[in-house]
Amino acid sequence: MKLLEDRIRKDGKVFPGDVLKVDSFLNHQIDVDFISQLCLEWKRLYEGTEITKILTIEASGIAIASVAALHFNVPLLFAKKTKTVNISADVYTAKVESYTHKTTYDIIVSKEFLKPCDKVLIIDDFLANGKALEGLIKLCEDAGATVAGIGIAVEKACQRGGDLIRSKGYRVESLARVSSMSVEGGVEFC
Amino acid sequence: MKLLEDRIRKDGKVFPGDVLKVDSFLNHQIDVDFISQLCLEWKRLYEGTEITKILTIEASGIAIASVAALHFNVPLLFAKKTKTVNISADVYTAKVESYTHKTTYDIIVSKEFLKPCDKVLIIDDFLANGKALEGLIKLCEDAGATVAGIGIAVEKACQRGGDLIRSKGYRVESLARVSSMSVEGGVEFC
């Protein structure tokens, strides 16, 4: 999506270690009118696909997923991160390795809010190694819900997480796919 | 606001220790059409007040604050929680005691996104002892920004945090003010 690629070129900042910061408009300060346009693109891409719920993960996915839920006119559910292993009978859990923080954490959703009848659109701001996404997919599978699709704002295609998820048969719609980046040369898209 | 009080009576659950769970529509699963109506009420209440930015705190405040930012047509900024004391020159920080988790954490925002010219509307889903709100106010004060107002969905008025903040001269608009609650008797409003 040219709109997002242009914005990343203009306002994104590349730091050593393949770190792309877009925190002026996507995941710290959020330009809600802009992310609303991203959500409308997912709405267009998933036209005709039945969606009953948007699922995301705290914290930085919540803003964009909220606006997506408004456009799709369905409830939003966000998976909570927890450091304590939660074996409550009331929740579905998955383990996620954090690429950024080099730790593992658990994510949980209440069983009450994810059902076999749900057709879930998973939304997140970033896709890198795909570990968070795998966790969210596992929550859906454990619930017997259908993953109707996945919407990602920025995919770091160089990290192969998206390819891995697609190879399992899931539809991943990333609005910008970064093929390479460097502090000197900036960001290149697929 | 009757709409919110009715929804809390219908879908809120009271647990021992004055715990009010509204996670079916406000802060785990989120009924975005419903919270959009709450945001329109803040829009009405703050009619004529200049607002340049919405500020909230991760994670459960982000959904409602995102929708508020859409209605107010201003950017959203969310304060991030961190366990490590962050003394970077690039961020404003404040300490917050968590009532729920009995711990203290730091919240941060990038200095880049909070400026003396900002007129900030602070939005959060809950106000209990007011510690998170005090932290958010401190971030604004440190930045030299003006706190134009505060919008809270559910205020636990029995915990006095709201009274404390109001006594300092801040305008706090809570859409439902819980005066008391019990497992047997349910929720009473001011």
Coordinates of N, CA and C in Angstrom, one line a residue, chain B residues 37-129:
Chain B
Q37 N -19.9 5.5 21.5 CA -21.0 6.3 22.1 C -20.5 7.0 23.4
L38 N -19.6 6.3 24.2 CA -19.0 6.9 25.4 C -18.1 8.1 24.9
C39 N -17.4 7.9 23.8 CA -16.5 8.9 23.4 C -17.2 10.1 22.9
L40 N -18.4 9.9 22.3 CA -19.2 11.0 21.8 C -19.7 11.9 23.0
E41 N -19.9 11.2 24.1 CA -20.3 11.9 25.3 C -19.2 12.8 25.8
W42 N -18.0 12.3 25.8 CA -16.8 13.2 26.1 C -16.7 14.4 25.1
K43 N -17.0 14.1 23.9 CA -16.9 15.1 22.9 C -17.9 16.2 23.2
R44 N -19.1 15.8 23.6 CA -20.1 16.8 24.0 C -19.7 17.5 25.2
L45 N -19.2 16.8 26.2 CA -18.8 17.5 27.5 C -17.7 18.5 27.3
Y46 N -16.8 18.1 26.4 CA -15.6 19.0 26.2 C -15.7 19.9 25.0
E47 N -17.0 20.1 24.5 CA -17.3 21.0 23.4 C -16.7 22.4 23.8
G48 N -16.0 23.0 22.9 CA -15.5 24.4 23.2 C -14.1 24.4 23.9
T49 N -13.7 23.2 24.4 CA -12.4 23.1 25.0 C -11.3 22.7 23.9
E50 N -10.3 23.4 23.9 CA -9.2 23.1 22.9 C -8.5 21.8 23.3
I51 N -8.5 20.8 22.4 CA -7.8 19.6 22.7 C -6.8 19.3 21.5
T52 N -5.6 19.1 21.7 CA -4.7 18.8 20.6 C -4.1 17.4 20.6
K53 N -4.4 16.7 21.8 CA -3.9 15.3 21.9 C -4.6 14.5 22.9
I54 N -4.8 13.2 22.6 CA -5.4 12.3 23.7 C -4.2 11.5 24.2
L55 N -4.2 11.4 25.6 CA -3.1 10.7 26.2 C -3.8 9.6 27.1
T56 N -3.3 8.3 27.0 CA -3.7 7.2 27.8 C -2.5 6.4 28.2
I57 N -2.8 5.3 28.9 CA -1.8 4.4 29.4 C -2.1 3.0 28.9
E58 N -1.0 2.3 28.6 CA -1.3 0.9 28.1 C -1.7 0.0 29.3
A59 N -2.5 -1.0 29.1 CA -2.9 -1.5 27.8 C -4.4 -1.2 27.6
S60 N -5.2 -1.3 28.7 CA -6.6 -1.4 28.6 C -7.2 0.0 28.2
G61 N -6.5 1.1 28.4 CA -7.0 2.4 28.0 C -6.9 2.7 26.5
I62 N -6.1 1.9 25.8 CA -5.8 2.2 24.4 C -7.0 2.1 23.5
A63 N -7.8 1.1 23.7 CA -8.9 0.9 22.8 C -9.9 2.1 22.8
I64 N -10.3 2.5 24.0 CA -11.3 3.6 24.2 C -10.6 4.9 23.8
A65 N -9.3 5.1 24.1 CA -8.7 6.3 23.7 C -8.5 6.5 22.2
S66 N -8.3 5.3 21.5 CA -8.2 5.4 20.1 C -9.4 5.9 19.4
V67 N -10.6 5.4 19.9 CA -11.8 5.8 19.4 C -12.1 7.3 19.7
A68 N -11.7 7.7 21.0 CA -11.8 9.1 21.3 C -11.0 10.0 20.4
A69 N -9.8 9.5 20.1 CA -8.9 10.3 19.2 C -9.6 10.5 17.8
L70 N -10.2 9.5 17.4 CA -11.0 9.6 16.1 C -12.0 10.7 16.2
H71 N -12.8 10.6 17.2 CA -13.9 11.6 17.4 C -13.4 13.0 17.6
F72 N -12.3 13.2 18.3 CA -11.7 14.5 18.6 C -10.8 15.0 17.4
N73 N -10.5 14.0 16.5 CA -9.7 14.3 15.4 C -8.3 14.8 15.7
V74 N -7.7 14.2 16.7 CA -6.3 14.5 17.2 C -5.5 13.3 17.3
P75 N -4.2 13.3 17.4 CA -3.4 12.1 17.6 C -3.6 11.5 19.0
L76 N -3.4 10.2 19.1 CA -3.4 9.5 20.4 C -1.9 9.3 20.8
L77 N -1.7 9.4 22.0 CA -0.3 9.0 22.6 C -0.6 8.1 23.8
F78 N 0.1 7.0 23.8 CA -0.1 6.1 25.0 C 1.2 6.0 25.7
A79 N 1.1 6.2 27.1 CA 2.3 6.0 27.9 C 2.6 4.5 28.0
K80 N 3.8 4.1 27.9 CA 4.2 2.7 28.0 C 4.7 2.4 29.4
K81 N 4.3 1.2 29.8 CA 4.8 0.7 31.1 C 6.1 0.0 31.0
T82 N 7.0 0.2 31.9 CA 8.3 -0.4 31.9 C 8.7 -0.8 33.3
K83 N 9.3 -2.0 33.4 CA 9.8 -2.4 34.7 C 11.2 -1.9 35.0
T84 N 11.9 -1.5 34.0 CA 13.2 -0.9 34.2 C 13.1 0.6 34.3
V85 N 13.8 1.1 35.3 CA 13.9 2.6 35.4 C 14.5 3.2 34.2
N86 N 13.8 4.0 33.5 CA 14.3 4.5 32.3 C 14.7 6.0 32.5
I87 N 16.0 6.2 32.4 CA 16.5 7.6 32.6 C 17.0 8.2 31.4
S88 N 16.5 7.7 30.2 CA 16.9 8.2 28.9 C 16.5 9.7 28.9
A89 N 17.3 10.5 28.2 CA 17.1 11.9 28.1 C 15.9 12.2 27.1
D90 N 15.5 11.1 26.4 CA 14.5 11.3 25.4 C 13.0 11.1 25.9
V91 N 12.9 10.7 27.1 CA 11.5 10.4 27.6 C 11.2 11.1 28.9
Y92 N 9.9 11.4 29.1 CA 9.4 11.8 30.4 C 9.0 10.5 31.1
T93 N 9.2 10.5 32.4 CA 8.8 9.3 33.2 C 8.0 9.6 34.5
A94 N 7.3 8.7 34.9 CA 6.6 8.8 36.2 C 6.4 7.4 36.8
K95 N 6.4 7.4 38.1 CA 6.2 6.1 38.8 C 4.7 6.0 39.2
V96 N 4.2 4.7 39.0 CA 2.8 4.4 39.3 C 2.7 3.2 40.2
E97 N 2.0 3.3 41.3 CA 1.7 2.2 42.1 C 0.5 1.5 41.6
S98 N 0.6 0.2 41.3 CA -0.6 -0.6 40.8 C -1.4 -1.1 42.0
Y99 N -2.7 -0.7 42.0 CA -3.6 -1.2 43.0 C -3.9 -2.7 42.8
T100 N -4.1 -3.0 41.5 CA -4.4 -4.4 41.2 C -3.3 -5.4 41.4
H101 N -2.1 -5.0 41.0 CA -1.0 -5.9 41.1 C 0.0 -5.7 42.3
K102 N -0.3 -4.7 43.1 CA 0.5 -4.4 44.3 C 2.0 -4.2 43.9
T103 N 2.3 -3.6 42.8 CA 3.7 -3.3 42.4 C 3.8 -1.9 42.0
T104 N 5.0 -1.4 41.8 CA 5.3 -0.1 41.2 C 5.9 -0.3 39.9
Y105 N 5.5 0.5 38.9 CA 6.2 0.5 37.6 C 6.4 1.9 37.1
D106 N 7.2 2.0 36.1 CA 7.4 3.3 35.5 C 6.6 3.4 34.2
I107 N 6.1 4.6 34.0 CA 5.5 4.9 32.7 C 6.3 5.9 31.9
I108 N 6.4 5.8 30.6 CA 7.2 6.7 29.8 C 6.5 7.2 28.6
V109 N 6.8 8.4 28.2 CA 6.4 8.9 26.8 C 7.6 9.6 26.2
S110 N 7.7 9.5 24.9 CA 8.8 10.2 24.2 C 8.6 11.7 24.3
K111 N 9.6 12.4 24.6 CA 9.5 13.9 24.7 C 9.1 14.5 23.4
E112 N 9.5 13.8 22.3 CA 9.1 14.2 21.0 C 7.6 14.4 20.7
F113 N 6.8 13.7 21.5 CA 5.4 13.7 21.2 C 4.5 14.4 22.2
L114 N 5.2 15.0 23.2 CA 4.4 15.8 24.2 C 5.1 17.1 24.4
K115 N 4.5 18.2 24.0 CA 5.1 19.5 23.9 C 4.3 20.6 24.7
P116 N 5.0 21.7 25.1 CA 4.4 22.7 25.8 C 3.1 23.3 25.2
C117 N 3.0 23.2 23.8 CA 1.8 23.7 23.1 C 0.6 22.7 23.2
D118 N 0.9 21.5 23.7 CA -0.2 20.5 23.7 C -1.3 20.8 24.8
K119 N -2.5 20.7 24.4 CA -3.7 20.7 25.3 C -4.2 19.3 25.4
V120 N -4.0 18.6 26.5 CA -4.1 17.2 26.5 C -5.4 16.8 27.2
L121 N -6.1 15.8 26.5 CA -7.3 15.2 27.2 C -6.8 13.8 27.5
I122 N -6.8 13.5 28.8 CA -6.4 12.2 29.3 C -7.6 11.3 29.4
I123 N -7.5 10.1 28.8 CA -8.6 9.2 28.7 C -8.2 7.8 29.4
D124 N -9.0 7.3 30.2 CA -8.7 5.9 30.7 C -10.0 5.2 31.0
D125 N -9.9 3.9 31.0 CA -11.1 3.1 31.2 C -11.6 3.1 32.7
F126 N -10.6 3.1 33.6 CA -10.9 3.0 35.1 C -10.2 4.1 35.9
L127 N -10.8 4.6 36.9 CA -10.2 5.5 37.9 C -10.5 4.9 39.3
A128 N -9.5 4.5 40.0 CA -9.8 3.9 41.3 C -9.0 4.8 42.4
N129 N -7.8 4.5 42.7 CA -7.1 5.3 43.6 C -6.4 6.5 43.0

